[in-house]
Amino acid sequence: MRRTSRSPRRDDSNAHLPPPPLVSPTSRPPLPWPLFSPSLSPSDDQSLPGPGPVSASLSPPLAGSDAPLLTPVDPALLRDELNDTPQPLLSMSTRLLKAHTPAATVNVGDSEGSESGEEDDEDPNSGGPTGRRVKYDDFTTIDWIHDSAVERARLRRLRARGASSPLALAWDASQAWVLVALVGIASGVIATFIALAEEWLGDHKSGYCADLWYLNRKFCCWMQDEESCSGWVSWSDSDTGGGWWTGYAVYVAMVVLFTFLSASLCARLAPYAAGSGIPEVKTILGGFIMRKFLGAWTLLIKIVGLPLATAAGLAIGKEGPFVHVSCAVGNILPRMFAKFRNNEAKKREILSAAAAAGIASAFGSPIGGVLFSLEEVSYYFPFKTMLRSFFAAMCAAVTLQVLNPYRTGKLVLFQVTYTTSWHAFELIPFVFIGVLGGLVGALFIRANLRVIAVRKWTWLRRHPVQEACVLALATGIVAYMNPYLRESADAVIGGLFRDCPAIASLATGGGILGTAGTGGMQWDTESPIVRHLCDRSAYTATAMTLAAAAVVKLALMVVTFGIRVPCGCFVPMMIIGAYCGRIVGMGVDAAQRTWPEASIFAACAGQGETGCVGVGPYALLGAAAFLTGITRMTVSLVVIMFEITGALSYVLPIMIAVMTSKFTADFVGGNESIYDALIRLNEYPFLCPKEEYSAGAPAGAVMTGAGDLVVFPAAGKTIVDVERILDESNVKGFPVVEREDNLQVLGYVSRSEVRYALEQARRRPDITDASQCIFTHDTALLHAAGIPIATGTIPTSHTTHGWTSGSTNNPLRSPAPSMSAGALGPFASFGSASTAGLTPYMRTAAGMPVLVDMVPWIDATPVNLVPRTPMEVVVELFKKVGLRYVLVTRNGELLGLITKKDVLRHLGRVSTHSVVDHDWLINRLVG
């Protein structure tokens, strides 16, 4: 039986959805127990909870009312009628029994299916005591408890059916592995395309191929030295004249053009494609819903716009957005499988693996990708998710190896071989680099946040394309002057990581010639950047050039990161750190060569002129330390740096620099990374699972009091009243209480479920404005609301969910009286199965009002806390259980409500009034 999408819609396209959930007077089965118990298997009966025990004595009928009386039913006749009921109706009714809601009802609709969208007979909306659900609204938080309950129920049904079919169980278990493999392969393919597109666009900023204009520089000079290749013509040497000024003008024009195209695509077609995407990915993995952020259109625009933005030479990188790209792939592909398509919590397991594949695709670092997903972005990371993340990262790395986008045959981007080892006296400069990286990282975060705030709250937000083009113009004008800013990021960072020969001087022919101690090795084949960096006779000029490049790059990055183009911050900050680290390394090398007999350099004694200090490793340490300063990554970053360089001998110095940088940045600017700061600035509802919060207040001081809440009474509200409440309030859910003057809690119902049920009910002609909505099946509460209740008897042989009418083993037993069969008149209850076949068992008087049943949508087991519960406990519940709300009660009476946003708002106030100001130095530096 094919079922349709369960998302609520307002147009005619949802005509295929189930009609309003009505149970007519002649089709209402006994409540709260279903009549379909004979269709349940013994195994199902033992594993599923059910409604409370049926009372043998029922309430007397209301005086003067036309309340219907229940006709006793012969069990044999009941079995015959059930055998005559169409099989689809029986299977759907069985699903309703397995939903095991506290007050289970038979939900009526047409037999074409429900809103779940599955092909089999599962009901993904049945969450047990947590109620049924529709598709989550945009900008809401998922219900982890409900989705976990749905998954457990699905597995229980699958195992019951698959006992004789091991292949079905094997296929279900392998779906996740198939998905993560496809995500990894797709991420590798996309990364290859982006790398090739960026290289092609970047090469054409400097020149063109005279033979075939569409070739980039490497293919144009295939099997030739690129420096002496005659087929590649730079714009400065072209026949157009103008020389250097022609190259300058073309470079600046290309930078502005590429930026304009990228910003226009993002601003006009896919706003979510702009930015890094990691803050939003972290928030989504934490359970937040952001429609279209991981959609196909956003993915396409990001794939096209990212190489344009990075090839323009802006102070941004492409490695961070790769996480967004991979997670978009991980959001699209799970639609092939129902268990991921219909379960947001399960889908986030795939997204965690996709984040690992994104880093593996960006850096060629599969192990670092897994650790990055664990340390930085994932909210829920069980052992099985770690294995799947490892497999996805492996598939991405293998795809990169096969496609070979860098044409080196290796995964490492900047493979380096260091012939010198580090010495004890170098620990001091290692620590200094870490301190410098922490200070710069904290300074960058604060300054960039202020720029983003100005951009967000001023007229600049209305002109994103113009702003990006102005920044591109400034970048092009300044960058062309400095070769360390003009060249591509890969070329610059690869040259900075390279070490130099023991003794070298700049040869007259432009190469670096080896002398004594180098074996006469010729270095003419090295790039101009390496030749310039390794000219020890020009250390001072080189250091000044690098310092100027670092300052300009940092300033450009502060104002550029966050514009409306796809942009990351990994590689730009690594380049800035490499600039500074190289300067420190050149200073240490020059000091050792100037005072070789100093006691601090005693470890270098006897090495003569072969060299003692390696300059390249300092650039590597600087890149790691500065990146730690803005991301606060530690373990994953050390592994990534090792994997992208292969510098195993310098793992320990990298660890020293990284930890020093993190301690410094945490002390100076707090422990917020740039991504956590952006989450806070954008006010996303995210609680960091690694953070230890000090709340300092009881729950009663933080809750929204009952007097300020909008509640639904168990009965007494017409459909018009409920619609007016929805229109006049903007809250996401409503506590359900016995009466408005008696706030005894019955449950909690979400706004989206109420809205969807009412929309469906309004499509039925027998629903009028006077139709009442009931949120309980308790006869006493319904009687108090003026709803007629009948009396009757139930056959003692009837069973429900494995418990007989007199059973005391029901785990959901409620002492409150329940409605008997036929207790209500015409009844509207949203659901998926028609019960027209039950007509012989019901009879009622005409003229009774039609009721809309909301009970199946209620979370009957919300988490309740007492007012004196410490907020530290509340925060831990929200973080580790994944709650969306908690009710504050005393002896079952509603006192207030705490939502995730209430918790975040309180934590923000606590941190604002903290006696410790971590930002004292930053405030002095940036005002």
PDB file of N, CA and C in Angstrom, residues 24-103:
ATOM      1  N   SER A  24     -17.443   8.078  12.803  1.00  0.00           N
ATOM      2  CA  SER A  24     -18.872   8.362  12.811  1.00  0.00           C
ATOM      3  C   SER A  24     -19.544   7.639  13.969  1.00  0.00           C
ATOM      4  N   PRO A  25     -20.773   8.022  14.299  1.00  0.00           N
ATOM      5  CA  PRO A  25     -21.473   7.347  15.398  1.00  0.00           C
ATOM      6  C   PRO A  25     -21.583   5.867  15.183  1.00  0.00           C
ATOM      7  N   THR A  26     -21.623   5.446  13.937  1.00  0.00           N
ATOM      8  CA  THR A  26     -21.818   4.024  13.667  1.00  0.00           C
ATOM      9  C   THR A  26     -20.517   3.301  13.442  1.00  0.00           C
ATOM     10  N   SER A  27     -19.372   4.032  13.524  1.00  0.00           N
ATOM     11  CA  SER A  27     -18.117   3.363  13.252  1.00  0.00           C
ATOM     12  C   SER A  27     -17.118   3.511  14.388  1.00  0.00           C
ATOM     13  N   ARG A  28     -17.509   4.138  15.496  1.00  0.00           N
ATOM     14  CA  ARG A  28     -16.588   4.351  16.604  1.00  0.00           C
ATOM     15  C   ARG A  28     -16.438   3.078  17.396  1.00  0.00           C
ATOM     16  N   PRO A  29     -15.240   2.516  17.508  1.00  0.00           N
ATOM     17  CA  PRO A  29     -15.033   1.327  18.312  1.00  0.00           C
ATOM     18  C   PRO A  29     -14.966   1.686  19.782  1.00  0.00           C
ATOM     19  N   PRO A  30     -14.966   0.720  20.645  1.00  0.00           N
ATOM     20  CA  PRO A  30     -14.905   1.012  22.073  1.00  0.00           C
ATOM     21  C   PRO A  30     -13.640   1.782  22.398  1.00  0.00           C
ATOM     22  N   LEU A  31     -13.772   2.761  23.255  1.00  0.00           N
ATOM     23  CA  LEU A  31     -12.634   3.566  23.698  1.00  0.00           C
ATOM     24  C   LEU A  31     -12.439   3.331  25.188  1.00  0.00           C
ATOM     25  N   PRO A  32     -11.196   3.348  25.648  1.00  0.00           N
ATOM     26  CA  PRO A  32      -9.969   3.594  24.912  1.00  0.00           C
ATOM     27  C   PRO A  32      -9.325   2.346  24.349  1.00  0.00           C
ATOM     28  N   TRP A  33     -10.003   1.235  24.327  1.00  0.00           N
ATOM     29  CA  TRP A  33      -9.397   0.016  23.821  1.00  0.00           C
ATOM     30  C   TRP A  33      -9.867  -0.270  22.402  1.00  0.00           C
ATOM     31  N   PRO A  34      -8.935  -0.651  21.487  1.00  0.00           N
ATOM     32  CA  PRO A  34      -9.355  -0.988  20.134  1.00  0.00           C
ATOM     33  C   PRO A  34     -10.079  -2.316  20.106  1.00  0.00           C
ATOM     34  N   LEU A  35     -10.841  -2.533  19.050  1.00  0.00           N
ATOM     35  CA  LEU A  35     -11.548  -3.793  18.870  1.00  0.00           C
ATOM     36  C   LEU A  35     -10.764  -4.790  18.046  1.00  0.00           C
ATOM     37  N   PHE A  36      -9.538  -4.420  17.621  1.00  0.00           N
ATOM     38  CA  PHE A  36      -8.822  -5.239  16.663  1.00  0.00           C
ATOM     39  C   PHE A  36      -7.799  -6.144  17.321  1.00  0.00           C
ATOM     40  N   SER A  37      -7.928  -6.436  18.598  1.00  0.00           N
ATOM     41  CA  SER A  37      -6.933  -7.246  19.276  1.00  0.00           C
ATOM     42  C   SER A  37      -6.742  -8.633  18.671  1.00  0.00           C
ATOM     43  N   PRO A  38      -7.758  -9.278  18.060  1.00  0.00           N
ATOM     44  CA  PRO A  38      -7.494 -10.603  17.480  1.00  0.00           C
ATOM     45  C   PRO A  38      -6.442 -10.591  16.385  1.00  0.00           C
ATOM     46  N   SER A  39      -6.148  -9.432  15.774  1.00  0.00           N
ATOM     47  CA  SER A  39      -5.171  -9.404  14.695  1.00  0.00           C
ATOM     48  C   SER A  39      -3.747  -9.313  15.191  1.00  0.00           C
ATOM     49  N   LEU A  40      -3.564  -9.164  16.511  1.00  0.00           N
ATOM     50  CA  LEU A  40      -2.227  -9.070  17.066  1.00  0.00           C
ATOM     51  C   LEU A  40      -1.667 -10.449  17.340  1.00  0.00           C
ATOM     52  N   SER A  41      -0.383 -10.574  17.086  1.00  0.00           N
ATOM     53  CA  SER A  41       0.288 -11.832  17.384  1.00  0.00           C
ATOM     54  C   SER A  41       0.691 -11.861  18.841  1.00  0.00           C
ATOM     55  N   PRO A  42       0.925 -13.037  19.420  1.00  0.00           N
ATOM     56  CA  PRO A  42       1.332 -13.105  20.828  1.00  0.00           C
ATOM     57  C   PRO A  42       2.610 -12.333  21.103  1.00  0.00           C
ATOM     58  N   SER A  43       3.546 -12.368  20.151  1.00  0.00           N
ATOM     59  CA  SER A  43       4.794 -11.641  20.390  1.00  0.00           C
ATOM     60  C   SER A  43       4.558 -10.149  20.485  1.00  0.00           C
ATOM     61  N   ASP A  44       3.631  -9.657  19.668  1.00  0.00           N
ATOM     62  CA  ASP A  44       3.312  -8.237  19.725  1.00  0.00           C
ATOM     63  C   ASP A  44       2.654  -7.890  21.052  1.00  0.00           C
ATOM     64  N   ASP A  45       1.761  -8.810  21.506  1.00  0.00           N
ATOM     65  CA  ASP A  45       1.057  -8.538  22.742  1.00  0.00           C
ATOM     66  C   ASP A  45       2.026  -8.404  23.904  1.00  0.00           C
ATOM     67  N   GLN A  46       3.085  -9.182  23.912  1.00  0.00           N
ATOM     68  CA  GLN A  46       3.998  -9.194  25.031  1.00  0.00           C
ATOM     69  C   GLN A  46       4.930  -7.994  25.009  1.00  0.00           C
ATOM     70  N   SER A  47       5.117  -7.379  23.874  1.00  0.00           N
ATOM     71  CA  SER A  47       6.136  -6.337  23.773  1.00  0.00           C
ATOM     72  C   SER A  47       5.583  -4.936  23.724  1.00  0.00           C
ATOM     73  N   LEU A  48       4.256  -4.807  23.674  1.00  0.00           N
ATOM     74  CA  LEU A  48       3.690  -3.476  23.503  1.00  0.00           C
ATOM     75  C   LEU A  48       2.820  -3.101  24.682  1.00  0.00           C
ATOM     76  N   PRO A  49       2.995  -1.883  25.199  1.00  0.00           N
ATOM     77  CA  PRO A  49       2.089  -1.421  26.250  1.00  0.00           C
ATOM     78  C   PRO A  49       0.732  -1.087  25.676  1.00  0.00           C
ATOM     79  N   GLY A  50      -0.213  -0.972  26.480  1.00  0.00           N
ATOM     80  CA  GLY A  50      -1.556  -0.657  26.031  1.00  0.00           C
ATOM     81  C   GLY A  50      -2.277   0.258  26.982  1.00  0.00           C
ATOM     82  N   PRO A  51      -3.551   0.442  26.773  1.00  0.00           N
ATOM     83  CA  PRO A  51      -4.322   1.323  27.630  1.00  0.00           C
ATOM     84  C   PRO A  51      -4.555   0.719  28.992  1.00  0.00           C
ATOM     85  N   GLY A  52      -5.056   1.525  29.866  1.00  0.00           N
ATOM     86  CA  GLY A  52      -5.304   1.066  31.219  1.00  0.00           C
ATOM     87  C   GLY A  52      -6.391   0.010  31.264  1.00  0.00           C
ATOM     88  N   PRO A  53      -6.503  -0.676  32.375  1.00  0.00           N
ATOM     89  CA  PRO A  53      -7.512  -1.740  32.491  1.00  0.00           C
ATOM     90  C   PRO A  53      -8.913  -1.183  32.376  1.00  0.00           C
ATOM     91  N   VAL A  54      -9.780  -1.973  31.852  1.00  0.00           N
ATOM     92  CA  VAL A  54     -11.163  -1.561  31.636  1.00  0.00           C
ATOM     93  C   VAL A  54     -11.958  -1.764  32.911  1.00  0.00           C
ATOM     94  N   SER A  55     -12.656  -0.729  33.285  1.00  0.00           N
ATOM     95  CA  SER A  55     -13.460  -0.825  34.497  1.00  0.00           C
ATOM     96  C   SER A  55     -14.761  -1.549  34.194  1.00  0.00           C
ATOM     97  N   ALA A  56     -15.172  -2.426  35.102  1.00  0.00           N
ATOM     98  CA  ALA A  56     -16.403  -3.185  34.886  1.00  0.00           C
ATOM     99  C   ALA A  56     -17.637  -2.336  35.130  1.00  0.00           C
ATOM    100  N   SER A  57     -17.519  -1.388  36.021  1.00  0.00           N
ATOM    101  CA  SER A  57     -18.665  -0.513  36.295  1.00  0.00           C
ATOM    102  C   SER A  57     -18.445   0.821  35.603  1.00  0.00           C
ATOM    103  N   LEU A  58     -19.436   1.259  34.856  1.00  0.00           N
ATOM    104  CA  LEU A  58     -19.314   2.480  34.089  1.00  0.00           C
ATOM    105  C   LEU A  58     -20.243   3.546  34.636  1.00  0.00           C
ATOM    106  N   SER A  59     -19.945   4.798  34.259  1.00  0.00           N
ATOM    107  CA  SER A  59     -20.735   5.924  34.757  1.00  0.00           C
ATOM    108  C   SER A  59     -22.166   5.826  34.265  1.00  0.00           C
ATOM    109  N   PRO A  60     -23.122   6.262  35.057  1.00  0.00           N
ATOM    110  CA  PRO A  60     -24.515   6.266  34.585  1.00  0.00           C
ATOM    111  C   PRO A  60     -24.692   7.325  33.530  1.00  0.00           C
ATOM    112  N   PRO A  61     -25.712   7.169  32.687  1.00  0.00           N
ATOM    113  CA  PRO A  61     -25.933   8.184  31.649  1.00  0.00           C
ATOM    114  C   PRO A  61     -26.405   9.485  32.253  1.00  0.00           C
ATOM    115  N   LEU A  62     -26.136  10.552  31.503  1.00  0.00           N
ATOM    116  CA  LEU A  62     -26.598  11.853  31.943  1.00  0.00           C
ATOM    117  C   LEU A  62     -28.114  11.904  31.905  1.00  0.00           C
ATOM    118  N   ALA A  63     -28.664  12.551  32.872  1.00  0.00           N
ATOM    119  CA  ALA A  63     -30.124  12.657  32.933  1.00  0.00           C
ATOM    120  C   ALA A  63     -30.635  13.505  31.787  1.00  0.00           C
ATOM    121  N   GLY A  64     -31.652  13.030  31.145  1.00  0.00           N
ATOM    122  CA  GLY A  64     -32.273  13.785  30.083  1.00  0.00           C
ATOM    123  C   GLY A  64     -31.493  13.828  28.796  1.00  0.00           C
ATOM    124  N   SER A  65     -30.431  13.066  28.664  1.00  0.00           N
ATOM    125  CA  SER A  65     -29.628  13.106  27.448  1.00  0.00           C
ATOM    126  C   SER A  65     -29.982  11.940  26.564  1.00  0.00           C
ATOM    127  N   ASP A  66     -29.566  12.051  25.327  1.00  0.00           N
ATOM    128  CA  ASP A  66     -29.779  10.973  24.363  1.00  0.00           C
ATOM    129  C   ASP A  66     -28.510  10.163  24.202  1.00  0.00           C
ATOM    130  N   ALA A  67     -27.773   9.989  25.260  1.00  0.00           N
ATOM    131  CA  ALA A  67     -26.504   9.265  25.177  1.00  0.00           C
ATOM    132  C   ALA A  67     -26.759   7.855  24.700  1.00  0.00           C
ATOM    133  N   PRO A  68     -25.945   7.390  23.777  1.00  0.00           N
ATOM    134  CA  PRO A  68     -26.154   6.057  23.236  1.00  0.00           C
ATOM    135  C   PRO A  68     -25.750   4.982  24.229  1.00  0.00           C
ATOM    136  N   LEU A  69     -26.372   3.869  24.095  1.00  0.00           N
ATOM    137  CA  LEU A  69     -26.020   2.713  24.902  1.00  0.00           C
ATOM    138  C   LEU A  69     -25.274   1.721  24.038  1.00  0.00           C
ATOM    139  N   LEU A  70     -24.286   1.088  24.615  1.00  0.00           N
ATOM    140  CA  LEU A  70     -23.490   0.106  23.898  1.00  0.00           C
ATOM    141  C   LEU A  70     -24.193  -1.227  23.910  1.00  0.00           C
ATOM    142  N   THR A  71     -24.334  -1.802  22.730  1.00  0.00           N
ATOM    143  CA  THR A  71     -24.931  -3.120  22.614  1.00  0.00           C
ATOM    144  C   THR A  71     -23.880  -4.182  22.880  1.00  0.00           C
ATOM    145  N   PRO A  72     -24.089  -5.085  23.796  1.00  0.00           N
ATOM    146  CA  PRO A  72     -23.088  -6.139  24.027  1.00  0.00           C
ATOM    147  C   PRO A  72     -22.815  -6.914  22.744  1.00  0.00           C
ATOM    148  N   VAL A  73     -21.571  -7.300  22.585  1.00  0.00           N
ATOM    149  CA  VAL A  73     -21.138  -7.942  21.354  1.00  0.00           C
ATOM    150  C   VAL A  73     -20.759  -9.377  21.622  1.00  0.00           C
ATOM    151  N   ASP A  74     -21.251 -10.272  20.789  1.00  0.00           N
ATOM    152  CA  ASP A  74     -20.882 -11.674  20.876  1.00  0.00           C
ATOM    153  C   ASP A  74     -19.472 -11.856  20.324  1.00  0.00           C
ATOM    154  N   PRO A  75     -18.533 -12.448  21.078  1.00  0.00           N
ATOM    155  CA  PRO A  75     -17.156 -12.615  20.570  1.00  0.00           C
ATOM    156  C   PRO A  75     -17.093 -13.365  19.250  1.00  0.00           C
ATOM    157  N   ALA A  76     -17.945 -14.362  19.059  1.00  0.00           N
ATOM    158  CA  ALA A  76     -17.922 -15.103  17.790  1.00  0.00           C
ATOM    159  C   ALA A  76     -18.315 -14.188  16.633  1.00  0.00           C
ATOM    160  N   LEU A  77     -19.369 -13.377  16.864  1.00  0.00           N
ATOM    161  CA  LEU A  77     -19.760 -12.417  15.827  1.00  0.00           C
ATOM    162  C   LEU A  77     -18.642 -11.422  15.550  1.00  0.00           C
ATOM    163  N   LEU A  78     -17.936 -11.023  16.596  1.00  0.00           N
ATOM    164  CA  LEU A  78     -16.817 -10.096  16.434  1.00  0.00           C
ATOM    165  C   LEU A  78     -15.746 -10.694  15.534  1.00  0.00           C
ATOM    166  N   ARG A  79     -15.417 -11.951  15.762  1.00  0.00           N
ATOM    167  CA  ARG A  79     -14.397 -12.601  14.930  1.00  0.00           C
ATOM    168  C   ARG A  79     -14.858 -12.703  13.490  1.00  0.00           C
ATOM    169  N   ASP A  80     -16.135 -13.018  13.284  1.00  0.00           N
ATOM    170  CA  ASP A  80     -16.633 -13.119  11.913  1.00  0.00           C
ATOM    171  C   ASP A  80     -16.544 -11.779  11.203  1.00  0.00           C
ATOM    172  N   GLU A  81     -16.950 -10.730  11.898  1.00  0.00           N
ATOM    173  CA  GLU A  81     -16.905  -9.420  11.263  1.00  0.00           C
ATOM    174  C   GLU A  81     -15.471  -9.022  10.933  1.00  0.00           C
ATOM    175  N   LEU A  82     -14.541  -9.312  11.848  1.00  0.00           N
ATOM    176  CA  LEU A  82     -13.151  -8.967  11.584  1.00  0.00           C
ATOM    177  C   LEU A  82     -12.604  -9.743  10.404  1.00  0.00           C
ATOM    178  N   ASN A  83     -13.039 -10.957  10.239  1.00  0.00           N
ATOM    179  CA  ASN A  83     -12.578 -11.739   9.087  1.00  0.00           C
ATOM    180  C   ASN A  83     -13.090 -11.157   7.784  1.00  0.00           C
ATOM    181  N   ASP A  84     -14.220 -10.465   7.845  1.00  0.00           N
ATOM    182  CA  ASP A  84     -14.770  -9.862   6.637  1.00  0.00           C
ATOM    183  C   ASP A  84     -14.215  -8.472   6.358  1.00  0.00           C
ATOM    184  N   THR A  85     -13.461  -7.915   7.310  1.00  0.00           N
ATOM    185  CA  THR A  85     -12.919  -6.563   7.114  1.00  0.00           C
ATOM    186  C   THR A  85     -11.787  -6.609   6.105  1.00  0.00           C
ATOM    187  N   PRO A  86     -11.707  -5.654   5.184  1.00  0.00           N
ATOM    188  CA  PRO A  86     -10.615  -5.642   4.205  1.00  0.00           C
ATOM    189  C   PRO A  86      -9.256  -5.659   4.885  1.00  0.00           C
ATOM    190  N   GLN A  87      -8.307  -6.384   4.308  1.00  0.00           N
ATOM    191  CA  GLN A  87      -6.992  -6.544   4.904  1.00  0.00           C
ATOM    192  C   GLN A  87      -6.253  -5.221   5.121  1.00  0.00           C
ATOM    193  N   PRO A  88      -6.291  -4.272   4.174  1.00  0.00           N
ATOM    194  CA  PRO A  88      -5.598  -3.006   4.455  1.00  0.00           C
ATOM    195  C   PRO A  88      -6.078  -2.332   5.725  1.00  0.00           C
ATOM    196  N   LEU A  89      -7.395  -2.427   5.995  1.00  0.00           N
ATOM    197  CA  LEU A  89      -7.911  -1.795   7.200  1.00  0.00           C
ATOM    198  C   LEU A  89      -7.416  -2.512   8.436  1.00  0.00           C
ATOM    199  N   LEU A  90      -7.334  -3.839   8.357  1.00  0.00           N
ATOM    200  CA  LEU A  90      -6.828  -4.591   9.502  1.00  0.00           C
ATOM    201  C   LEU A  90      -5.381  -4.246   9.783  1.00  0.00           C
ATOM    202  N   SER A  91      -4.560  -4.166   8.722  1.00  0.00           N
ATOM    203  CA  SER A  91      -3.139  -3.872   8.936  1.00  0.00           C
ATOM    204  C   SER A  91      -2.942  -2.481   9.504  1.00  0.00           C
ATOM    205  N   MET A  92      -3.735  -1.521   9.005  1.00  0.00           N
ATOM    206  CA  MET A  92      -3.620  -0.165   9.535  1.00  0.00           C
ATOM    207  C   MET A  92      -4.068  -0.129  10.987  1.00  0.00           C
ATOM    208  N   SER A  93      -5.116  -0.841  11.306  1.00  0.00           N
ATOM    209  CA  SER A  93      -5.573  -0.839  12.680  1.00  0.00           C
ATOM    210  C   SER A  93      -4.551  -1.499  13.585  1.00  0.00           C
ATOM    211  N   THR A  94      -3.868  -2.511  13.071  1.00  0.00           N
ATOM    212  CA  THR A  94      -2.797  -3.135  13.845  1.00  0.00           C
ATOM    213  C   THR A  94      -1.702  -2.125  14.152  1.00  0.00           C
ATOM    214  N   ARG A  95      -1.390  -1.275  13.189  1.00  0.00           N
ATOM    215  CA  ARG A  95      -0.392  -0.233  13.430  1.00  0.00           C
ATOM    216  C   ARG A  95      -0.837   0.686  14.561  1.00  0.00           C
ATOM    217  N   LEU A  96      -2.132   1.001  14.583  1.00  0.00           N
ATOM    218  CA  LEU A  96      -2.627   1.888  15.630  1.00  0.00           C
ATOM    219  C   LEU A  96      -2.513   1.230  16.988  1.00  0.00           C
ATOM    220  N   LEU A  97      -2.729  -0.085  17.049  1.00  0.00           N
ATOM    221  CA  LEU A  97      -2.542  -0.775  18.318  1.00  0.00           C
ATOM    222  C   LEU A  97      -1.095  -0.705  18.749  1.00  0.00           C
ATOM    223  N   LYS A  98      -0.187  -0.859  17.802  1.00  0.00           N
ATOM    224  CA  LYS A  98       1.228  -0.861  18.137  1.00  0.00           C
ATOM    225  C   LYS A  98       1.727   0.520  18.496  1.00  0.00           C
ATOM    226  N   ALA A  99       0.963   1.568  18.192  1.00  0.00           N
ATOM    227  CA  ALA A  99       1.374   2.905  18.609  1.00  0.00           C
ATOM    228  C   ALA A  99       1.380   3.030  20.123  1.00  0.00           C
ATOM    229  N   HIS A 100       0.641   2.141  20.802  1.00  0.00           N
ATOM    230  CA  HIS A 100       0.533   2.052  22.262  1.00  0.00           C
ATOM    231  C   HIS A 100       0.469   3.413  22.943  1.00  0.00           C
ATOM    232  N   THR A 101      -0.411   4.278  22.453  1.00  0.00           N
ATOM    233  CA  THR A 101      -0.645   5.522  23.160  1.00  0.00           C
ATOM    234  C   THR A 101      -1.422   5.231  24.431  1.00  0.00           C
ATOM    235  N   PRO A 102      -1.321   6.108  25.451  1.00  0.00           N
ATOM    236  CA  PRO A 102      -2.023   5.828  26.696  1.00  0.00           C
ATOM    237  C   PRO A 102      -3.520   5.687  26.507  1.00  0.00           C
ATOM    238  N   ALA A 103      -4.111   6.449  25.592  1.00  0.00           N
ATOM    239  CA  ALA A 103      -5.534   6.301  25.308  1.00  0.00           C
ATOM    240  C   ALA A 103      -5.671   5.975  23.836  1.00  0.00           C
TER     241      ALA A 103
END
